[in-house]
Amino acid sequence: MKVCVSSSGKEKSSNVDFRFGRCSYFAIYDSENAEFKALENAGIASAQGAGIAAAQQVVDEKVDAVITGNMGPNAMNLLKAAGIKIFGAAGGTVEGAIKLFQENKLESIEKPAPAHSGMGNQKRGW
Amino acid sequence: MQISVLSGKGGTGKTTIATNLAVIMGGYYVDCDVEEPNGFIFLKPNISKSKDVSIPTPQIDYTKCTLCKKCVQVCQFNALGIAGNQVVVFEKLCHGCGACLLACPDGAISEKERAIGKIDAGQSGELKCLQGVLNVGEPMAGPIIRDLKEMVKEESSLIDCSPGSSCNVVKAISGAHYAILVTEPTAFGLHDLKIAVELVRKLKLPFGLIINRGNDDNRMIIDYCEKEKIRLLGVIPFDRRVAEIYSRGNLLIEDEHYREIFEELAENIREVVRCS
Ligand code: SF4
Ligand code: SF4
């Protein structure tokens, strides 16, 4: 089982980034071999369709699930087409989110956030 | 001869100026504010023709597609994705550039036309009127503006641009012979005016300024014009009559006093356009 967390840094201890399309890194954990890696989000610099570029990158990594804060409609469509499940994290570290996921404590996200909600001020109140 | 009317921000009365001037000057009135065209509300043309504006979007033939992903990689607009065993087309992001079609090694992509809006044509008295209307939720105004401009390429026309200084404004004023900037005498007005001035200067377009809703604060704008050597074409004063006429959805030039003001304005514009 391979799970991807949108992350603000490269470490397991990095915080979850709530923006999917414009997060800094994708932290990917493979439970088969306990392998952990972080990839730079290649879509972050896209003038348009950042969410789609990010989703494509995640699809290409053949992950089974994505953990993030919110996701736009386009990215969600692509992930769903690939059969990838999407889960919401309330905050905390990447490691913590993965643990909650493994304990089945995360809720799946079914509804997309409005498009472009990941742009602009990063420190919106939560 | 194309004259573009623009303003640094919304709500300066740009459309009021453009519609009234167009009636006086004749030729074509072209509403390029395709996200919110409202010139027709005042001009009330009888619309005689409408046509769809569409752009080509890719269509995938899965009997040929090998899921090689070349189309996804070549699309600089991220309008394509591959997931599972399908190519997902995000139509609203597609600019219809055709790059994916060229990149596909297996001839699996064909194009179909997708309507993104329309152009209405009509007549209001002597004045020929065009407006572009972008469908709700469509992000790309460019193709409609381009088609509108193409239709009046050789004609005398007044182009009503969208407010601000976005790329839609740039598209609407590029190729124009002269630009009219509309502002109001407020601090905000001046601030946004400066942005508009920067834009037309960058595009090397000769331009002049109209102050709308003129009042005792005109001095602020006039000082700026003098300092920057910007031609002041005229001032449209504000009084109660304006609000009344406007709220009825009518043209200001129905009022004799305002008709004279606009006629003088038109004369000034004809003169500077001849000289520039
Ligand atoms: S036509 Fe251009 S913009 Fe549209 S999907 Fe193909 S490459 Fe992307
Ligand atoms: S380039 Fe052609 S063959 Fe390759 S994935 Fe795209 S549509 Fe399919």
Tab-separated table of C-alpha atoms and ligand atoms in Angstrom:
chain	number	residue	atom	x	y	z
A	1	MET	CA	0.000	0.000	0.000
A	2	LYS	CA	1.460	3.297	-1.085
A	3	VAL	CA	0.236	6.535	0.420
A	4	CYS	CA	1.113	10.116	-0.507
A	5	VAL	CA	0.884	13.092	1.843
A	6	SER	CA	1.038	16.700	0.649
A	7	SER	CA	3.848	18.075	2.760
A	8	SER	CA	5.582	21.323	3.527
A	9	GLY	CA	8.993	19.649	3.859
A	10	LYS	CA	11.036	16.599	3.013
A	11	GLU	CA	11.005	14.876	6.401
A	12	LYS	CA	8.598	12.560	8.140
A	13	SER	CA	8.399	15.211	10.817
A	14	SER	CA	7.429	17.924	8.317
A	15	ASN	CA	3.973	19.403	8.575
A	16	VAL	CA	1.153	18.417	6.297
A	17	ASP	CA	0.523	21.066	3.650
A	18	PHE	CA	-3.191	21.701	3.263
A	19	ARG	CA	-2.928	22.687	-0.346
A	20	PHE	CA	-2.704	19.764	-2.685
A	21	GLY	CA	-1.870	21.419	-5.999
A	22	ARG	CA	0.487	23.961	-4.525
A	23	CYS	CA	2.124	21.998	-1.737
A	24	SER	CA	5.924	21.960	-1.680
A	25	TYR	CA	6.528	18.217	-1.477
A	26	PHE	CA	4.822	14.900	-1.851
A	27	ALA	CA	5.848	12.573	0.944
A	28	ILE	CA	5.326	8.992	-0.180
A	29	TYR	CA	5.315	6.033	2.138
A	30	ASP	CA	5.209	2.447	0.960
A	31	SER	CA	4.017	0.105	3.691
A	32	GLU	CA	5.221	-2.999	1.809
A	33	ASN	CA	8.858	-2.157	2.380
A	34	ALA	CA	8.548	0.745	4.827
A	35	GLU	CA	10.221	3.006	2.290
A	36	PHE	CA	9.802	6.761	2.642
A	37	LYS	CA	10.639	9.405	0.085
A	38	ALA	CA	9.796	13.015	-0.666
A	39	LEU	CA	9.362	14.408	-4.159
A	40	GLU	CA	9.230	18.043	-5.108
A	41	ASN	CA	5.833	19.027	-6.447
A	42	ALA	CA	6.567	19.590	-10.105
A	43	GLY	CA	3.252	21.324	-10.649
A	44	ILE	CA	3.869	24.100	-8.160
A	45	ALA	CA	5.203	26.535	-10.730
A	46	SER	CA	2.444	25.924	-13.285
A	47	ALA	CA	0.679	29.036	-14.422
A	48	GLN	CA	-2.493	27.025	-14.712
A	49	GLY	CA	-3.598	23.515	-13.875
A	50	ALA	CA	-1.200	23.101	-10.955
A	51	GLY	CA	-3.602	20.651	-9.359
A	52	ILE	CA	-3.698	18.510	-12.474
A	53	ALA	CA	0.076	18.483	-12.847
A	54	ALA	CA	0.402	17.560	-9.192
A	55	ALA	CA	-2.240	14.851	-9.508
A	56	GLN	CA	-0.508	13.442	-12.568
A	57	GLN	CA	2.743	13.197	-10.645
A	58	VAL	CA	0.996	11.321	-7.859
A	59	VAL	CA	-0.799	9.038	-10.329
A	60	ASP	CA	2.525	8.246	-11.961
A	61	GLU	CA	3.889	7.183	-8.576
A	62	LYS	CA	1.109	4.601	-8.505
A	63	VAL	CA	0.002	5.445	-5.003
A	64	ASP	CA	-3.193	3.990	-3.546
A	65	ALA	CA	-4.214	6.912	-1.378
A	66	VAL	CA	-3.574	10.636	-0.993
A	67	ILE	CA	-3.754	12.550	2.278
A	68	THR	CA	-4.165	16.314	2.041
A	69	GLY	CA	-6.155	19.296	3.319
A	70	ASN	CA	-8.197	20.251	0.334
A	71	MET	CA	-8.136	19.470	-3.313
A	72	GLY	CA	-9.589	21.197	-6.348
A	73	PRO	CA	-12.107	19.546	-8.678
A	74	ASN	CA	-9.699	18.856	-11.540
A	75	ALA	CA	-7.073	17.124	-9.443
A	76	MET	CA	-9.806	15.123	-7.771
A	77	ASN	CA	-11.186	13.976	-11.112
A	78	LEU	CA	-7.820	12.709	-12.241
A	79	LEU	CA	-7.102	10.882	-8.996
A	80	LYS	CA	-10.552	9.323	-9.019
A	81	ALA	CA	-10.069	8.203	-12.605
A	82	ALA	CA	-6.921	6.470	-11.419
A	83	GLY	CA	-8.828	4.861	-8.568
A	84	ILE	CA	-6.850	6.684	-5.899
A	85	LYS	CA	-8.629	7.341	-2.605
A	86	ILE	CA	-8.387	10.785	-1.022
A	87	PHE	CA	-8.323	11.459	2.704
A	88	GLY	CA	-8.407	14.635	4.762
A	89	ALA	CA	-5.843	15.501	7.405
A	90	ALA	CA	-6.580	17.991	10.129
A	91	GLY	CA	-2.953	19.008	10.605
A	92	GLY	CA	0.129	17.670	12.309
A	93	THR	CA	3.113	15.918	10.831
A	94	VAL	CA	3.375	13.682	7.808
A	95	GLU	CA	4.229	10.757	10.048
A	96	GLY	CA	1.244	11.417	12.264
A	97	ALA	CA	-1.071	11.588	9.266
A	98	ILE	CA	0.216	8.289	7.917
A	99	LYS	CA	-0.301	6.676	11.296
A	100	LEU	CA	-3.888	7.920	11.515
A	101	PHE	CA	-4.469	6.678	8.001
A	102	GLN	CA	-3.224	3.198	8.893
A	103	GLU	CA	-5.522	3.175	11.886
A	104	ASN	CA	-8.428	4.063	9.593
A	105	LYS	CA	-8.980	7.293	11.468
A	106	LEU	CA	-9.002	9.682	8.521
A	107	GLU	CA	-12.136	10.692	6.698
A	108	SER	CA	-12.236	10.388	2.981
A	109	ILE	CA	-12.730	13.600	0.997
A	110	GLU	CA	-15.529	13.332	-1.520
A	111	LYS	CA	-16.146	16.950	-2.394
A	112	PRO	CA	-13.577	19.163	-4.058
A	113	ALA	CA	-12.648	22.560	-2.655
A	114	PRO	CA	-13.355	25.445	-5.041
A	115	ALA	CA	-10.777	25.617	-7.811
A	116	HIS	CA	-7.777	27.820	-7.013
A	117	SER	CA	-8.384	27.731	-3.268
A	118	GLY	CA	-4.766	26.698	-2.812
A	119	MET	CA	-3.537	29.974	-4.219
A	120	GLY	CA	-2.869	33.116	-2.311
A	121	ASN	CA	-2.207	33.345	1.355
A	122	GLN	CA	-0.701	30.197	2.712
A	123	LYS	CA	-1.466	30.969	6.316
A	124	ARG	CA	-5.211	31.070	6.142
A	125	GLY	CA	-6.861	30.603	9.502
A	126	TRP	CA	-7.822	27.096	10.399
B	1	MET	CA	-9.256	52.968	-37.208
B	2	GLN	CA	-9.769	51.456	-33.774
B	3	ILE	CA	-10.074	53.488	-30.599
B	4	SER	CA	-9.979	51.561	-27.335
B	5	VAL	CA	-11.658	52.773	-24.183
B	6	LEU	CA	-10.183	51.466	-20.971
B	7	SER	CA	-9.932	52.171	-17.276
B	8	GLY	CA	-7.581	50.999	-14.583
B	9	LYS	CA	-10.449	49.628	-12.570
B	10	GLY	CA	-14.156	48.903	-12.752
B	11	GLY	CA	-16.865	51.365	-11.929
B	12	THR	CA	-15.354	54.471	-13.490
B	13	GLY	CA	-18.182	54.709	-15.978
B	14	LYS	CA	-16.098	53.443	-18.864
B	15	THR	CA	-19.094	51.901	-20.571
B	16	THR	CA	-21.099	55.103	-20.158
B	17	ILE	CA	-18.363	57.034	-21.910
B	18	ALA	CA	-17.859	54.412	-24.595
B	19	THR	CA	-21.530	54.009	-25.495
B	20	ASN	CA	-22.324	57.710	-25.602
B	21	LEU	CA	-19.215	58.494	-27.600
B	22	ALA	CA	-19.900	55.665	-30.019
B	23	VAL	CA	-23.334	57.041	-30.866
B	24	ILE	CA	-21.860	60.469	-31.548
B	25	MET	CA	-18.874	59.208	-33.498
B	26	GLY	CA	-20.635	56.458	-35.462
B	27	GLY	CA	-19.101	53.351	-36.991
B	28	TYR	CA	-18.934	50.382	-34.687
B	29	TYR	CA	-19.334	49.950	-30.958
B	30	VAL	CA	-17.553	46.765	-29.853
B	31	ASP	CA	-18.019	45.425	-26.334
B	32	CYS	CA	-14.870	43.438	-25.557
B	33	ASP	CA	-15.679	43.185	-21.851
B	34	VAL	CA	-16.835	39.654	-22.602
B	35	GLU	CA	-17.150	38.538	-19.005
B	36	GLU	CA	-19.634	41.259	-18.288
B	37	PRO	CA	-20.714	43.022	-21.427
B	38	ASN	CA	-23.264	45.714	-20.611
B	39	GLY	CA	-23.007	48.308	-23.355
B	40	PHE	CA	-26.042	46.820	-25.074
B	41	ILE	CA	-28.164	47.698	-22.064
B	42	PHE	CA	-27.759	51.359	-22.974
B	43	LEU	CA	-27.487	51.108	-26.742
B	44	LYS	CA	-30.420	48.688	-27.025
B	45	PRO	CA	-29.548	47.431	-30.509
B	46	ASN	CA	-31.853	44.953	-32.187
B	47	ILE	CA	-29.664	41.895	-32.377
B	48	SER	CA	-29.832	40.558	-35.900
B	49	LYS	CA	-27.122	37.936	-35.805
B	50	SER	CA	-25.399	35.725	-33.242
B	51	LYS	CA	-22.650	33.235	-33.780
B	52	ASP	CA	-20.870	30.811	-31.504
B	53	VAL	CA	-17.194	31.215	-30.785
B	54	SER	CA	-15.521	27.887	-30.253
B	55	ILE	CA	-12.090	26.459	-29.802
B	56	PRO	CA	-10.857	23.009	-30.780
B	57	THR	CA	-10.390	20.497	-27.978
B	58	PRO	CA	-8.826	17.077	-28.274
B	59	GLN	CA	-10.866	13.925	-28.519
B	60	ILE	CA	-9.192	10.595	-27.882
B	61	ASP	CA	-9.726	7.528	-30.014
B	62	TYR	CA	-9.085	4.660	-27.624
B	63	THR	CA	-8.836	2.116	-30.393
B	64	LYS	CA	-5.589	3.850	-31.306
B	65	CYS	CA	-4.329	5.322	-28.024
B	66	THR	CA	-1.432	3.437	-26.437
B	67	LEU	CA	-1.415	5.585	-23.273
B	68	CYS	CA	2.100	6.714	-24.114
B	69	LYS	CA	1.554	10.039	-22.296
B	70	LYS	CA	3.216	12.183	-24.962
B	71	CYS	CA	0.128	14.409	-25.169
B	72	VAL	CA	0.173	15.038	-21.413
B	73	GLN	CA	3.831	15.979	-21.479
B	74	VAL	CA	3.512	18.388	-24.381
B	75	CYS	CA	0.487	20.267	-23.018
B	76	GLN	CA	1.855	23.389	-21.371
B	77	PHE	CA	-1.556	24.207	-19.935
B	78	ASN	CA	-1.929	21.010	-17.898
B	79	ALA	CA	-5.200	20.336	-19.642
B	80	LEU	CA	-4.540	16.626	-20.007
B	81	GLY	CA	-3.902	13.806	-17.571
B	82	ILE	CA	-3.532	10.077	-17.790
B	83	ALA	CA	-5.112	7.940	-15.124
B	84	GLY	CA	-6.063	4.296	-15.126
B	85	ASN	CA	-6.374	3.591	-18.812
B	86	GLN	CA	-7.797	6.820	-20.014
B	87	VAL	CA	-6.634	10.229	-21.103
B	88	VAL	CA	-8.625	12.800	-19.140
B	89	VAL	CA	-9.253	16.061	-20.991
B	90	PHE	CA	-9.867	19.118	-18.786
B	91	GLU	CA	-11.709	21.075	-21.407
B	92	LYS	CA	-11.841	24.344	-19.540
B	93	LEU	CA	-8.071	24.501	-19.302
B	94	CYS	CA	-7.525	23.623	-22.948
B	95	HIS	CA	-6.392	26.539	-25.092
B	96	GLY	CA	-6.961	24.641	-28.321
B	97	CYS	CA	-3.329	25.007	-29.315
B	98	GLY	CA	-3.212	21.660	-31.101
B	99	ALA	CA	0.149	20.632	-29.634
B	100	CYS	CA	-1.193	17.318	-28.329
B	101	LEU	CA	-2.570	16.486	-31.752
B	102	LEU	CA	0.871	16.957	-33.267
B	103	ALA	CA	2.617	15.100	-30.482
B	104	CYS	CA	0.491	11.963	-30.575
B	105	PRO	CA	2.524	9.279	-32.345
B	106	ASP	CA	-0.474	7.047	-32.961
B	107	GLY	CA	-2.938	9.446	-34.515
B	108	ALA	CA	-5.312	8.876	-31.622
B	109	ILE	CA	-6.244	12.534	-31.215
B	110	SER	CA	-8.754	14.403	-33.306
B	111	GLU	CA	-10.268	17.790	-32.582
B	112	LYS	CA	-13.834	18.754	-31.908
B	113	GLU	CA	-15.115	22.278	-31.621
B	114	ARG	CA	-16.307	23.395	-28.223
B	115	ALA	CA	-18.339	26.595	-27.859
B	116	ILE	CA	-17.000	28.943	-25.192
B	117	GLY	CA	-19.216	31.927	-25.936
B	118	LYS	CA	-20.826	33.938	-28.693
B	119	ILE	CA	-20.778	37.196	-30.581
B	120	ASP	CA	-23.960	39.219	-31.072
B	121	ALA	CA	-24.308	41.754	-33.846
B	122	GLY	CA	-26.963	44.387	-34.111
B	123	GLN	CA	-27.799	47.940	-34.981
B	124	SER	CA	-28.743	50.863	-32.791
B	125	GLY	CA	-29.885	53.677	-35.056
B	126	GLU	CA	-26.929	54.350	-37.317
B	127	LEU	CA	-24.462	52.662	-35.014
B	128	LYS	CA	-23.358	49.090	-35.685
B	129	CYS	CA	-22.951	47.147	-32.466
B	130	LEU	CA	-21.034	44.008	-31.556
B	131	GLN	CA	-20.694	42.304	-28.226
B	132	GLY	CA	-18.779	39.253	-27.120
B	133	VAL	CA	-20.273	37.055	-24.427
B	134	LEU	CA	-18.171	34.485	-22.634
B	135	ASN	CA	-20.121	31.527	-21.250
B	136	VAL	CA	-20.308	31.418	-17.466
B	137	GLY	CA	-17.432	29.472	-15.964
B	138	GLU	CA	-15.254	29.672	-19.058
B	139	PRO	CA	-11.862	31.132	-18.240
B	140	MET	CA	-10.647	32.044	-21.688
B	141	ALA	CA	-11.855	35.293	-23.179
B	142	GLY	CA	-9.021	35.541	-25.692
B	143	PRO	CA	-10.585	33.797	-28.695
B	144	ILE	CA	-13.770	35.895	-28.467
B	145	ILE	CA	-11.846	39.156	-28.226
B	146	ARG	CA	-9.699	38.082	-31.149
B	147	ASP	CA	-12.747	37.307	-33.310
B	148	LEU	CA	-14.394	40.613	-32.395
B	149	LYS	CA	-11.276	42.564	-33.319
B	150	GLU	CA	-10.964	40.666	-36.555
B	151	MET	CA	-14.517	41.632	-37.528
B	152	VAL	CA	-13.803	45.361	-37.248
B	153	LYS	CA	-10.223	45.340	-38.456
B	154	GLU	CA	-10.880	47.770	-41.273
B	155	GLU	CA	-13.684	49.700	-39.638
B	156	SER	CA	-14.008	52.823	-37.554
B	157	SER	CA	-14.713	51.369	-34.174
B	158	LEU	CA	-14.801	52.139	-30.509
B	159	ILE	CA	-13.629	49.190	-28.444
B	160	ASP	CA	-15.001	48.912	-24.920
B	161	CYS	CA	-12.366	46.946	-22.981
B	162	SER	CA	-12.767	45.102	-19.719
B	163	PRO	CA	-11.641	47.074	-16.658
B	164	GLY	CA	-8.224	46.579	-15.135
B	165	SER	CA	-5.008	45.720	-16.906
B	166	SER	CA	-5.342	41.974	-17.394
B	167	CYS	CA	-4.220	40.147	-20.500
B	168	ASN	CA	-7.775	40.493	-21.821
B	169	VAL	CA	-7.307	44.243	-21.820
B	170	VAL	CA	-4.002	43.875	-23.603
B	171	LYS	CA	-5.680	41.698	-26.229
B	172	ALA	CA	-8.485	44.190	-26.630
B	173	ILE	CA	-6.247	47.214	-27.122
B	174	SER	CA	-3.434	45.702	-29.139
B	175	GLY	CA	-3.701	46.881	-32.705
B	176	ALA	CA	-5.744	49.924	-31.707
B	177	HIS	CA	-4.674	53.298	-33.044
B	178	TYR	CA	-5.566	55.297	-30.002
B	179	ALA	CA	-6.567	54.667	-26.406
B	180	ILE	CA	-8.972	56.638	-24.248
B	181	LEU	CA	-8.417	56.221	-20.526
B	182	VAL	CA	-11.370	56.860	-18.259
B	183	THR	CA	-10.884	57.811	-14.634
B	184	GLU	CA	-12.707	59.498	-11.819
B	185	PRO	CA	-11.266	62.212	-9.587
B	186	THR	CA	-10.572	60.163	-6.468
B	187	ALA	CA	-7.382	58.877	-4.897
B	188	PHE	CA	-8.307	55.360	-5.978
B	189	GLY	CA	-9.071	56.599	-9.452
B	190	LEU	CA	-5.649	58.210	-9.706
B	191	HIS	CA	-3.916	55.111	-8.409
B	192	ASP	CA	-5.569	52.889	-10.993
B	193	LEU	CA	-5.104	55.470	-13.694
B	194	LYS	CA	-1.357	55.246	-13.213
B	195	ILE	CA	-1.485	51.514	-13.832
B	196	ALA	CA	-3.469	52.035	-17.022
B	197	VAL	CA	-1.040	54.732	-18.163
B	198	GLU	CA	1.856	52.377	-17.619
B	199	LEU	CA	0.103	49.752	-19.713
B	200	VAL	CA	-0.622	51.945	-22.739
B	201	ARG	CA	2.868	53.399	-22.589
B	202	LYS	CA	4.326	49.928	-22.610
B	203	LEU	CA	2.240	49.150	-25.687
B	204	LYS	CA	3.391	52.446	-27.233
B	205	LEU	CA	-0.168	53.525	-27.891
B	206	PRO	CA	-1.004	57.229	-28.168
B	207	PHE	CA	-3.650	58.048	-25.590
B	208	GLY	CA	-5.697	60.703	-23.879
B	209	LEU	CA	-7.758	60.933	-20.741
B	210	ILE	CA	-11.369	61.579	-19.867
B	211	ILE	CA	-12.383	62.456	-16.330
B	212	ASN	CA	-15.772	61.019	-15.529
B	213	ARG	CA	-17.952	62.203	-12.653
B	214	GLY	CA	-15.971	65.388	-12.568
B	215	ASN	CA	-16.171	67.505	-9.425
B	216	ASP	CA	-14.091	69.864	-7.321
B	217	ASP	CA	-11.352	67.291	-6.999
B	218	ASN	CA	-10.533	67.295	-10.720
B	219	ARG	CA	-7.384	69.237	-9.911
B	220	MET	CA	-5.735	66.102	-8.583
B	221	ILE	CA	-6.046	64.364	-11.952
B	222	ILE	CA	-5.288	67.488	-13.950
B	223	ASP	CA	-2.052	68.031	-12.013
B	224	TYR	CA	-1.045	64.481	-12.749
B	225	CYS	CA	-1.799	64.948	-16.452
B	226	GLU	CA	0.279	68.103	-16.603
B	227	LYS	CA	3.171	66.475	-14.860
B	228	GLU	CA	3.029	63.422	-17.106
B	229	LYS	CA	2.159	65.419	-20.217
B	230	ILE	CA	-1.031	63.479	-20.775
B	231	ARG	CA	-3.659	64.965	-23.005
B	232	LEU	CA	-6.912	65.682	-21.178
B	233	LEU	CA	-9.673	65.101	-23.714
B	234	GLY	CA	-12.525	66.274	-21.573
B	235	VAL	CA	-14.436	66.176	-18.333
B	236	ILE	CA	-17.896	64.673	-17.912
B	237	PRO	CA	-19.383	66.496	-14.946
B	238	PHE	CA	-21.580	64.692	-12.499
B	239	ASP	CA	-24.982	65.876	-11.496
B	240	ARG	CA	-28.258	64.367	-10.486
B	241	ARG	CA	-29.466	64.064	-14.044
B	242	VAL	CA	-26.707	61.548	-14.768
B	243	ALA	CA	-27.856	59.192	-12.065
B	244	GLU	CA	-31.464	59.499	-13.191
B	245	ILE	CA	-30.760	58.853	-16.858
B	246	TYR	CA	-28.372	56.039	-16.005
B	247	SER	CA	-30.810	54.293	-13.690
B	248	ARG	CA	-33.376	54.269	-16.478
B	249	GLY	CA	-30.796	52.523	-18.660
B	250	ASN	CA	-30.654	55.407	-21.103
B	251	LEU	CA	-27.843	57.282	-22.803
B	252	LEU	CA	-26.649	60.563	-21.311
B	253	ILE	CA	-26.755	62.243	-24.689
B	254	GLU	CA	-30.534	62.215	-24.509
B	255	ASP	CA	-29.966	65.236	-22.358
B	256	GLU	CA	-29.161	68.275	-24.474
B	257	HIS	CA	-26.465	69.516	-22.100
B	258	TYR	CA	-24.643	66.198	-22.085
B	259	ARG	CA	-25.022	65.760	-25.813
B	260	GLU	CA	-23.070	68.984	-26.267
B	261	ILE	CA	-20.365	67.784	-23.903
B	262	PHE	CA	-19.998	64.528	-25.780
B	263	GLU	CA	-19.997	66.268	-29.150
B	264	GLU	CA	-17.151	68.448	-28.012
B	265	LEU	CA	-15.358	65.414	-26.658
B	266	ALA	CA	-15.793	63.601	-29.981
B	267	GLU	CA	-14.395	66.615	-31.799
B	268	ASN	CA	-11.338	66.634	-29.518
B	269	ILE	CA	-10.791	62.952	-30.106
B	270	ARG	CA	-11.109	63.231	-33.879
B	271	GLU	CA	-8.518	65.965	-33.796
B	272	VAL	CA	-5.931	64.119	-31.699
B	273	VAL	CA	-6.440	60.912	-33.624
B	274	ARG	CA	-5.826	62.771	-36.861
B	275	CYS	CA	-2.585	64.159	-35.434
B	276	SER	CA	-1.283	61.015	-33.802
C	1	SF4	S1	-4.931	21.483	-27.594
C	1	SF4	FE1	-3.158	22.352	-26.528
C	1	SF4	S2	-4.027	23.099	-24.632
C	1	SF4	FE2	-5.537	21.685	-25.456
C	1	SF4	S3	-5.045	19.742	-24.528
C	1	SF4	FE3	-3.952	19.811	-26.481
C	1	SF4	S4	-1.927	20.592	-25.969
C	1	SF4	FE4	-3.259	21.034	-24.215
C	2	SF4	S1	-0.143	10.913	-27.231
C	2	SF4	FE1	-1.742	9.790	-28.317
C	2	SF4	S2	-1.310	7.657	-27.909
C	2	SF4	FE2	-0.126	8.826	-26.465
C	2	SF4	S3	-1.444	8.914	-24.665
C	2	SF4	FE3	-1.851	10.753	-25.844
C	2	SF4	S4	-3.586	10.177	-27.137
C	2	SF4	FE4	-2.742	8.278	-26.363
